[in-house]
Amino acid sequence: MYTTIEKVYHDPVAHGRALKYDLHMHSSVSDGALTPGALVERVAEAGIDVMALTDHDTTDGVEAAIAAGDEWGVYVIPGAEISVSWRGGLLHILALGVDIHDRTLQQGLALLRARREARAIAMGERLAAAGIDGCLEGAQSYSDGPSIGRSHFAADLVARGFAKDKAAAFKKLLRPGKPGYVPCTWASLEEVVTWIKSAGGRSVIAHPARYRLTASKMSRLCEEFKALGGDGIEVVSGTHSAHDNAMAAGVANRFELMASQGSDFHDPLQTWLGFGRLPALPKELTPVWHDWDPISSDDAYRADRLGSTG
Ligand code: AMP
Ligand code: MN
Ligand code: MN
Ligand code: MN
């Protein structure tokens, strides 16, 4: 019987159609609603052939997702969505196809999770000062994994009636300038590109339209990212409008960045676009997966699955 790696390698066209890729998804290991196994089951049901698990600042769900992928016939790309501070703002950089045992990458991710922990403590204190007690404990009760974040605070604030839904919790309490917001210095762009390279993966600017950068600042970001050795940009995102996708496609073209696509799935109850039906990438772009050869490029991942620690 084929493993899913062999299936993708030997059968690049499944059932006479192009493979479906979704390279941006969250599980309960960070701020997603589903465990890695339950997520992969849904991914299989949605007809997606290749997915990347990209939890915030952790790869801890990857092994469980790969095991579920073998069961459900989904090829799971090991990944993460890494928090970056750039010119006073926050960026998300996707790591795709990384060796999860790479020490440089794991030390970097551990540093970011330690900052998340410290930020969570400070957020609890700030919310208490604003008259809402018990937020740290509340957020911790919604966090199953090692990567605590604002989404877990939002879940607790909604459950205790301080906001009508998560969006309202962010708007009232968790965004910059609001009582529960604590600024945090994440990794630099250079550090993150270096960590991802060290782990043999590709770095991709996530959902570029979400940062609301001016055209000139977007250009500066792409120039800097290219100069550091960055690989790609998410052109099609479940969180983008059609207009946003077109803007990102133009940027990918201009800066010769490979194009990625992903739903940014978090929760089946959320209104999310594109899970299993993302619009196709424009034909003139080079997909980030164009030369993926799962057998030769994933030796470490493969060795790990075969029980070797090498
Ligand atoms: P953090 O990385 O802990 O600062 O949290 C950012 C995460 O919060 C994002 O990845 C989203 O999943 C979630 N988030 C951000 N803004 C909103 C919003 N307005 N409504 C719901 N979730 C949000
Ligand atoms: Mn998230
Ligand atoms: Mn993001
Ligand atoms: Mn995401």
Short mmCIF file of C-alpha atoms and ligand atoms in Angstrom, two decimals:
data_model
loop_
_atom_site.label_atom_id
_atom_site.label_comp_id
_atom_site.label_asym_id
_atom_site.label_seq_id
_atom_site.Cartn_x
_atom_site.Cartn_y
_atom_site.Cartn_z
CA MET A 1 0.00 0.00 0.00
CA TYR A 2 1.23 3.52 -0.80
CA THR A 3 1.88 5.98 1.94
CA THR A 4 0.45 9.40 1.15
CA ILE A 5 3.93 10.63 0.21
CA GLU A 6 4.29 7.91 -2.37
CA LYS A 7 0.75 8.54 -3.54
CA VAL A 8 1.50 12.17 -4.32
CA TYR A 9 4.86 11.38 -5.83
CA HIS A 10 3.67 8.64 -8.14
CA ASP A 11 0.24 10.03 -8.83
CA PRO A 12 0.51 13.79 -9.31
CA VAL A 13 -2.89 13.82 -10.93
CA ALA A 14 -5.49 12.10 -8.80
CA HIS A 15 -8.59 10.78 -10.54
CA GLY A 16 -7.80 12.64 -13.74
CA ARG A 17 -7.87 16.10 -12.13
CA ALA A 18 -5.29 18.49 -10.73
CA LEU A 19 -4.50 18.00 -7.06
CA LYS A 20 -6.20 20.38 -4.64
CA TYR A 21 -3.85 22.28 -2.32
CA ASP A 22 -4.67 24.17 0.88
CA LEU A 23 -1.46 25.35 2.50
CA HIS A 24 -2.68 27.39 5.49
CA MET A 25 -4.67 25.77 8.31
CA HIS A 26 -4.89 25.87 12.09
CA SER A 27 -5.60 23.17 14.67
CA SER A 28 -6.28 23.24 18.42
CA VAL A 29 -2.51 23.10 18.92
CA SER A 30 -2.70 26.88 18.39
CA ASP A 31 -6.00 28.76 17.90
CA GLY A 32 -7.98 26.37 15.70
CA ALA A 33 -11.13 24.60 16.89
CA LEU A 34 -10.31 21.07 15.71
CA THR A 35 -7.60 18.67 16.82
CA PRO A 36 -5.06 17.90 14.08
CA GLY A 37 -6.72 14.52 13.47
CA ALA A 38 -10.25 15.96 13.21
CA LEU A 39 -8.96 18.72 10.93
CA VAL A 40 -7.37 16.22 8.54
CA GLU A 41 -10.60 14.22 8.45
CA ARG A 42 -12.50 17.34 7.33
CA VAL A 43 -9.79 18.16 4.82
CA ALA A 44 -10.22 14.70 3.28
CA GLU A 45 -14.00 15.15 3.17
CA ALA A 46 -13.52 18.48 1.39
CA GLY A 47 -11.56 16.71 -1.37
CA ILE A 48 -8.23 18.41 -0.58
CA ASP A 49 -5.24 16.27 -1.56
CA VAL A 50 -2.36 18.27 -0.05
CA MET A 51 -2.60 20.42 3.08
CA ALA A 52 -0.12 22.28 5.25
CA LEU A 53 -0.71 22.47 8.99
CA THR A 54 0.41 26.00 9.89
CA ASP A 55 -0.28 26.61 13.57
CA HIS A 56 0.94 29.86 15.12
CA ASP A 57 4.57 29.55 16.24
CA THR A 58 4.48 25.77 16.70
CA THR A 59 4.81 22.54 14.72
CA ASP A 60 3.54 20.39 17.61
CA GLY A 61 0.46 19.18 15.68
CA VAL A 62 2.35 18.03 12.61
CA GLU A 63 3.08 14.45 13.64
CA ALA A 64 -0.57 13.77 14.56
CA ALA A 65 -1.70 15.39 11.30
CA ILE A 66 0.66 13.20 9.26
CA ALA A 67 -0.64 10.09 11.01
CA ALA A 68 -4.22 11.15 10.26
CA GLY A 69 -3.20 12.00 6.70
CA ASP A 70 -2.00 8.43 6.20
CA GLU A 71 -5.36 7.19 7.42
CA TRP A 72 -7.46 9.58 5.31
CA GLY A 73 -5.30 9.83 2.19
CA VAL A 74 -4.19 13.44 2.65
CA TYR A 75 -0.58 14.48 2.11
CA VAL A 76 0.36 16.72 5.05
CA ILE A 77 3.09 19.34 4.56
CA PRO A 78 4.80 20.20 7.88
CA GLY A 79 4.45 23.94 8.48
CA ALA A 80 3.91 26.85 10.85
CA GLU A 81 2.68 30.46 10.73
CA ILE A 82 5.38 32.53 12.36
CA SER A 83 4.84 35.94 14.03
CA VAL A 84 7.16 38.69 12.80
CA SER A 85 7.60 42.32 13.82
CA TRP A 86 8.41 44.48 10.82
CA ARG A 87 8.64 48.28 10.79
CA GLY A 88 6.39 48.65 13.80
CA GLY A 89 3.73 46.23 12.56
CA LEU A 90 2.90 42.52 12.71
CA LEU A 91 3.44 40.15 9.79
CA HIS A 92 2.78 36.45 9.46
CA ILE A 93 5.27 34.32 7.55
CA LEU A 94 4.31 30.78 6.62
CA ALA A 95 6.95 28.07 6.84
CA LEU A 96 6.14 25.27 4.39
CA GLY A 97 7.82 21.89 4.07
CA VAL A 98 10.10 22.23 7.08
CA ASP A 99 12.00 19.51 8.90
CA ILE A 100 10.26 19.74 12.26
CA HIS A 101 13.35 18.34 13.99
CA ASP A 102 15.56 21.24 12.93
CA ARG A 103 17.05 22.77 16.09
CA THR A 104 17.39 26.31 14.78
CA LEU A 105 13.73 26.41 13.80
CA GLN A 106 12.56 24.85 17.06
CA GLN A 107 14.66 27.19 19.20
CA GLY A 108 13.18 30.15 17.33
CA LEU A 109 9.62 28.91 17.74
CA ALA A 110 10.22 28.21 21.44
CA LEU A 111 11.40 31.79 21.90
CA LEU A 112 8.22 33.14 20.31
CA ARG A 113 6.03 30.90 22.46
CA ALA A 114 7.84 32.15 25.58
CA ARG A 115 6.96 35.70 24.45
CA ARG A 116 3.35 34.57 23.99
CA GLU A 117 3.34 33.28 27.59
CA ALA A 118 4.75 36.52 28.96
CA ARG A 119 2.29 38.55 26.87
CA ALA A 120 -0.61 36.42 28.16
CA ILE A 121 0.34 37.14 31.77
CA ALA A 122 0.56 40.87 31.01
CA MET A 123 -2.79 40.74 29.16
CA GLY A 124 -4.42 39.16 32.21
CA GLU A 125 -3.03 41.95 34.39
CA ARG A 126 -4.18 44.67 32.02
CA LEU A 127 -7.68 43.22 31.70
CA ALA A 128 -7.88 42.92 35.52
CA ALA A 129 -6.90 46.58 35.82
CA ALA A 130 -9.76 47.32 33.41
CA GLY A 131 -12.13 45.45 35.74
CA ILE A 132 -12.23 41.97 34.14
CA ASP A 133 -10.66 39.38 36.43
CA GLY A 134 -9.58 35.82 35.69
CA CYS A 135 -8.74 36.30 32.03
CA LEU A 136 -5.40 34.48 32.05
CA GLU A 137 -6.94 31.39 33.64
CA GLY A 138 -9.90 31.68 31.27
CA ALA A 139 -7.66 31.90 28.20
CA GLN A 140 -5.56 28.98 29.44
CA SER A 141 -8.71 26.85 29.69
CA TYR A 142 -9.28 27.38 25.94
CA SER A 143 -5.68 26.69 24.93
CA ASP A 144 -4.93 22.99 24.34
CA GLY A 145 -1.44 23.50 22.98
CA PRO A 146 1.80 25.35 23.67
CA SER A 147 0.86 28.53 21.78
CA ILE A 148 -1.48 30.77 23.79
CA GLY A 149 -2.88 33.80 21.99
CA ARG A 150 -5.50 36.49 21.81
CA SER A 151 -8.03 34.10 20.31
CA HIS A 152 -8.08 32.12 23.58
CA PHE A 153 -8.73 35.32 25.53
CA ALA A 154 -11.52 36.15 23.07
CA ALA A 155 -13.14 32.73 23.58
CA ASP A 156 -13.18 33.22 27.36
CA LEU A 157 -14.47 36.81 27.13
CA VAL A 158 -17.35 35.63 24.92
CA ALA A 159 -18.16 32.67 27.20
CA ARG A 160 -18.32 34.98 30.24
CA GLY A 161 -20.52 37.53 28.45
CA PHE A 162 -17.97 40.35 28.10
CA ALA A 163 -18.40 40.33 24.29
CA LYS A 164 -21.09 38.98 22.00
CA ASP A 165 -18.63 37.17 19.74
CA LYS A 166 -14.91 36.89 19.16
CA ALA A 167 -14.83 39.73 16.64
CA ALA A 168 -16.43 42.01 19.24
CA ALA A 169 -13.94 40.86 21.89
CA PHE A 170 -11.05 41.83 19.58
CA LYS A 171 -12.70 45.13 18.69
CA LYS A 172 -13.53 46.16 22.27
CA LEU A 173 -10.66 44.67 24.24
CA LEU A 174 -7.86 42.98 22.33
CA ARG A 175 -6.79 45.23 19.46
CA PRO A 176 -4.03 47.85 19.62
CA GLY A 177 -5.17 50.73 21.81
CA LYS A 178 -7.73 48.61 23.70
CA PRO A 179 -7.45 47.71 27.42
CA GLY A 180 -6.29 44.10 26.91
CA TYR A 181 -3.75 44.83 24.20
CA VAL A 182 -0.12 44.26 25.09
CA PRO A 183 2.44 45.00 22.39
CA CYS A 184 4.96 42.27 21.75
CA THR A 185 8.21 42.16 19.80
CA TRP A 186 8.15 39.01 17.68
CA ALA A 187 10.96 37.70 15.47
CA SER A 188 12.60 39.79 12.76
CA LEU A 189 11.96 38.99 9.11
CA GLU A 190 15.61 38.04 8.75
CA GLU A 191 15.50 35.61 11.68
CA VAL A 192 12.40 33.87 10.40
CA VAL A 193 13.68 33.46 6.84
CA THR A 194 16.91 32.04 8.31
CA TRP A 195 15.08 29.57 10.58
CA ILE A 196 12.93 28.33 7.72
CA LYS A 197 15.94 27.92 5.43
CA SER A 198 17.77 26.05 8.18
CA ALA A 199 14.83 23.62 8.30
CA GLY A 200 14.84 23.16 4.52
CA GLY A 201 11.45 24.82 4.03
CA ARG A 202 10.02 27.67 2.00
CA SER A 203 9.04 31.02 3.49
CA VAL A 204 5.82 32.64 2.30
CA ILE A 205 4.30 36.02 3.21
CA ALA A 206 0.83 35.12 4.55
CA HIS A 207 -2.36 36.99 3.54
CA PRO A 208 -0.53 40.15 2.31
CA ALA A 209 -3.69 42.21 1.91
CA ARG A 210 -4.49 41.94 5.62
CA TYR A 211 -1.62 44.22 6.67
CA ARG A 212 -3.15 47.24 4.92
CA LEU A 213 0.27 48.36 3.69
CA THR A 214 0.56 51.16 1.18
CA ALA A 215 1.76 50.04 -2.26
CA SER A 216 5.20 51.46 -1.56
CA LYS A 217 5.48 49.73 1.81
CA MET A 218 4.36 46.44 0.23
CA SER A 219 7.12 46.88 -2.35
CA ARG A 220 9.68 47.54 0.36
CA LEU A 221 8.54 44.42 2.22
CA CYS A 222 8.89 42.28 -0.91
CA GLU A 223 12.28 43.74 -1.80
CA GLU A 224 13.57 43.09 1.70
CA PHE A 225 12.03 39.61 1.80
CA LYS A 226 13.56 38.69 -1.58
CA ALA A 227 16.97 40.04 -0.55
CA LEU A 228 16.86 37.86 2.59
CA GLY A 229 16.05 34.79 0.49
CA GLY A 230 12.26 34.69 0.99
CA ASP A 231 10.45 32.39 -1.41
CA GLY A 232 6.79 33.16 -1.88
CA ILE A 233 3.60 35.03 -1.14
CA GLU A 234 0.08 33.85 -0.41
CA VAL A 235 -1.85 34.99 -3.45
CA VAL A 236 -5.15 33.21 -2.83
CA SER A 237 -6.31 33.40 0.80
CA GLY A 238 -9.65 32.50 2.33
CA THR A 239 -9.36 35.82 4.17
CA HIS A 240 -8.82 37.84 0.96
CA SER A 241 -11.40 39.38 -1.33
CA ALA A 242 -11.11 38.75 -5.10
CA HIS A 243 -9.56 42.22 -5.30
CA ASP A 244 -7.00 41.29 -2.63
CA ASN A 245 -6.08 38.11 -4.53
CA ALA A 246 -5.54 40.17 -7.69
CA MET A 247 -3.32 42.65 -5.82
CA ALA A 248 -1.26 39.80 -4.36
CA ALA A 249 -0.96 38.17 -7.80
CA GLY A 250 0.44 41.42 -9.18
CA VAL A 251 2.98 41.58 -6.35
CA ALA A 252 4.00 37.92 -6.87
CA ASN A 253 4.54 38.61 -10.55
CA ARG A 254 6.48 41.80 -10.05
CA PHE A 255 8.82 40.46 -7.37
CA GLU A 256 9.11 36.94 -8.83
CA LEU A 257 7.79 35.30 -5.70
CA MET A 258 6.26 31.84 -5.86
CA ALA A 259 2.50 31.82 -5.28
CA SER A 260 0.75 29.97 -2.46
CA GLN A 261 -2.89 29.41 -1.57
CA GLY A 262 -4.66 28.58 1.66
CA SER A 263 -7.98 28.95 3.46
CA ASP A 264 -6.53 30.06 6.86
CA PHE A 265 -9.08 27.68 8.34
CA HIS A 266 -9.63 27.98 12.09
CA ASP A 267 -13.15 26.86 12.95
CA PRO A 268 -16.02 25.13 11.12
CA LEU A 269 -18.46 27.53 12.85
CA GLN A 270 -16.70 30.57 11.44
CA THR A 271 -17.81 31.84 8.07
CA TRP A 272 -14.77 30.80 6.15
CA LEU A 273 -14.22 30.95 2.47
CA GLY A 274 -12.59 28.52 0.22
CA PHE A 275 -12.11 25.38 2.30
CA GLY A 276 -11.88 22.88 -0.57
CA ARG A 277 -12.96 25.46 -3.14
CA LEU A 278 -10.34 28.17 -3.29
CA PRO A 279 -10.19 29.97 -6.64
CA ALA A 280 -7.32 28.81 -8.87
CA LEU A 281 -3.99 30.63 -8.90
CA PRO A 282 -3.47 32.79 -12.00
CA LYS A 283 -1.76 30.66 -14.67
CA GLU A 284 1.24 32.96 -15.14
CA LEU A 285 2.40 32.45 -11.54
CA THR A 286 4.69 29.68 -10.30
CA PRO A 287 2.98 27.69 -7.53
CA VAL A 288 5.09 27.23 -4.40
CA TRP A 289 4.60 23.47 -4.89
CA HIS A 290 5.68 23.41 -8.57
CA ASP A 291 8.79 21.32 -7.95
CA TRP A 292 7.79 19.49 -4.81
CA ASP A 293 9.14 16.04 -4.82
CA PRO A 294 7.91 14.61 -1.55
CA ILE A 295 10.26 11.61 -1.65
CA SER A 296 13.59 13.37 -2.11
CA SER A 297 12.80 16.67 -0.37
CA ASP A 298 11.29 15.14 2.73
CA ASP A 299 14.01 12.71 3.72
CA ALA A 300 13.99 13.75 7.36
CA TYR A 301 10.24 13.60 7.55
CA ARG A 302 10.26 10.21 5.85
CA ALA A 303 13.01 8.82 8.04
CA ASP A 304 11.05 9.97 11.05
CA ARG A 305 7.96 8.12 9.90
CA LEU A 306 9.99 4.99 9.35
CA GLY A 307 11.07 5.14 12.97
CA SER A 308 14.57 6.49 12.57
CA THR A 309 15.71 9.42 14.64
CA GLY A 310 18.60 10.31 12.29
P1 AMP B 1 -2.21 36.47 18.30
O1 AMP B 1 -1.30 35.81 17.30
O2 AMP B 1 -2.28 35.73 19.59
O3 AMP B 1 -1.94 37.93 18.48
O4 AMP B 1 -3.68 36.34 17.73
C1 AMP B 1 -3.97 36.58 16.38
C2 AMP B 1 -5.07 35.63 15.96
O5 AMP B 1 -6.30 36.11 16.47
C3 AMP B 1 -5.26 35.57 14.46
O6 AMP B 1 -4.46 34.55 13.91
C4 AMP B 1 -6.72 35.23 14.32
O7 AMP B 1 -6.90 33.84 14.40
C5 AMP B 1 -7.35 35.84 15.55
N1 AMP B 1 -8.04 37.11 15.25
C6 AMP B 1 -7.46 38.30 14.96
N2 AMP B 1 -8.41 39.26 14.78
C7 AMP B 1 -9.60 38.66 14.96
C8 AMP B 1 -10.97 39.09 14.92
N3 AMP B 1 -11.30 40.37 14.64
N4 AMP B 1 -11.93 38.19 15.17
C9 AMP B 1 -11.61 36.90 15.45
N5 AMP B 1 -10.35 36.44 15.50
C10 AMP B 1 -9.36 37.29 15.26
MN MN B 2 -5.15 32.48 14.20
MN MN B 3 -2.28 35.07 9.99
MN MN B 4 -3.42 31.76 9.88
#
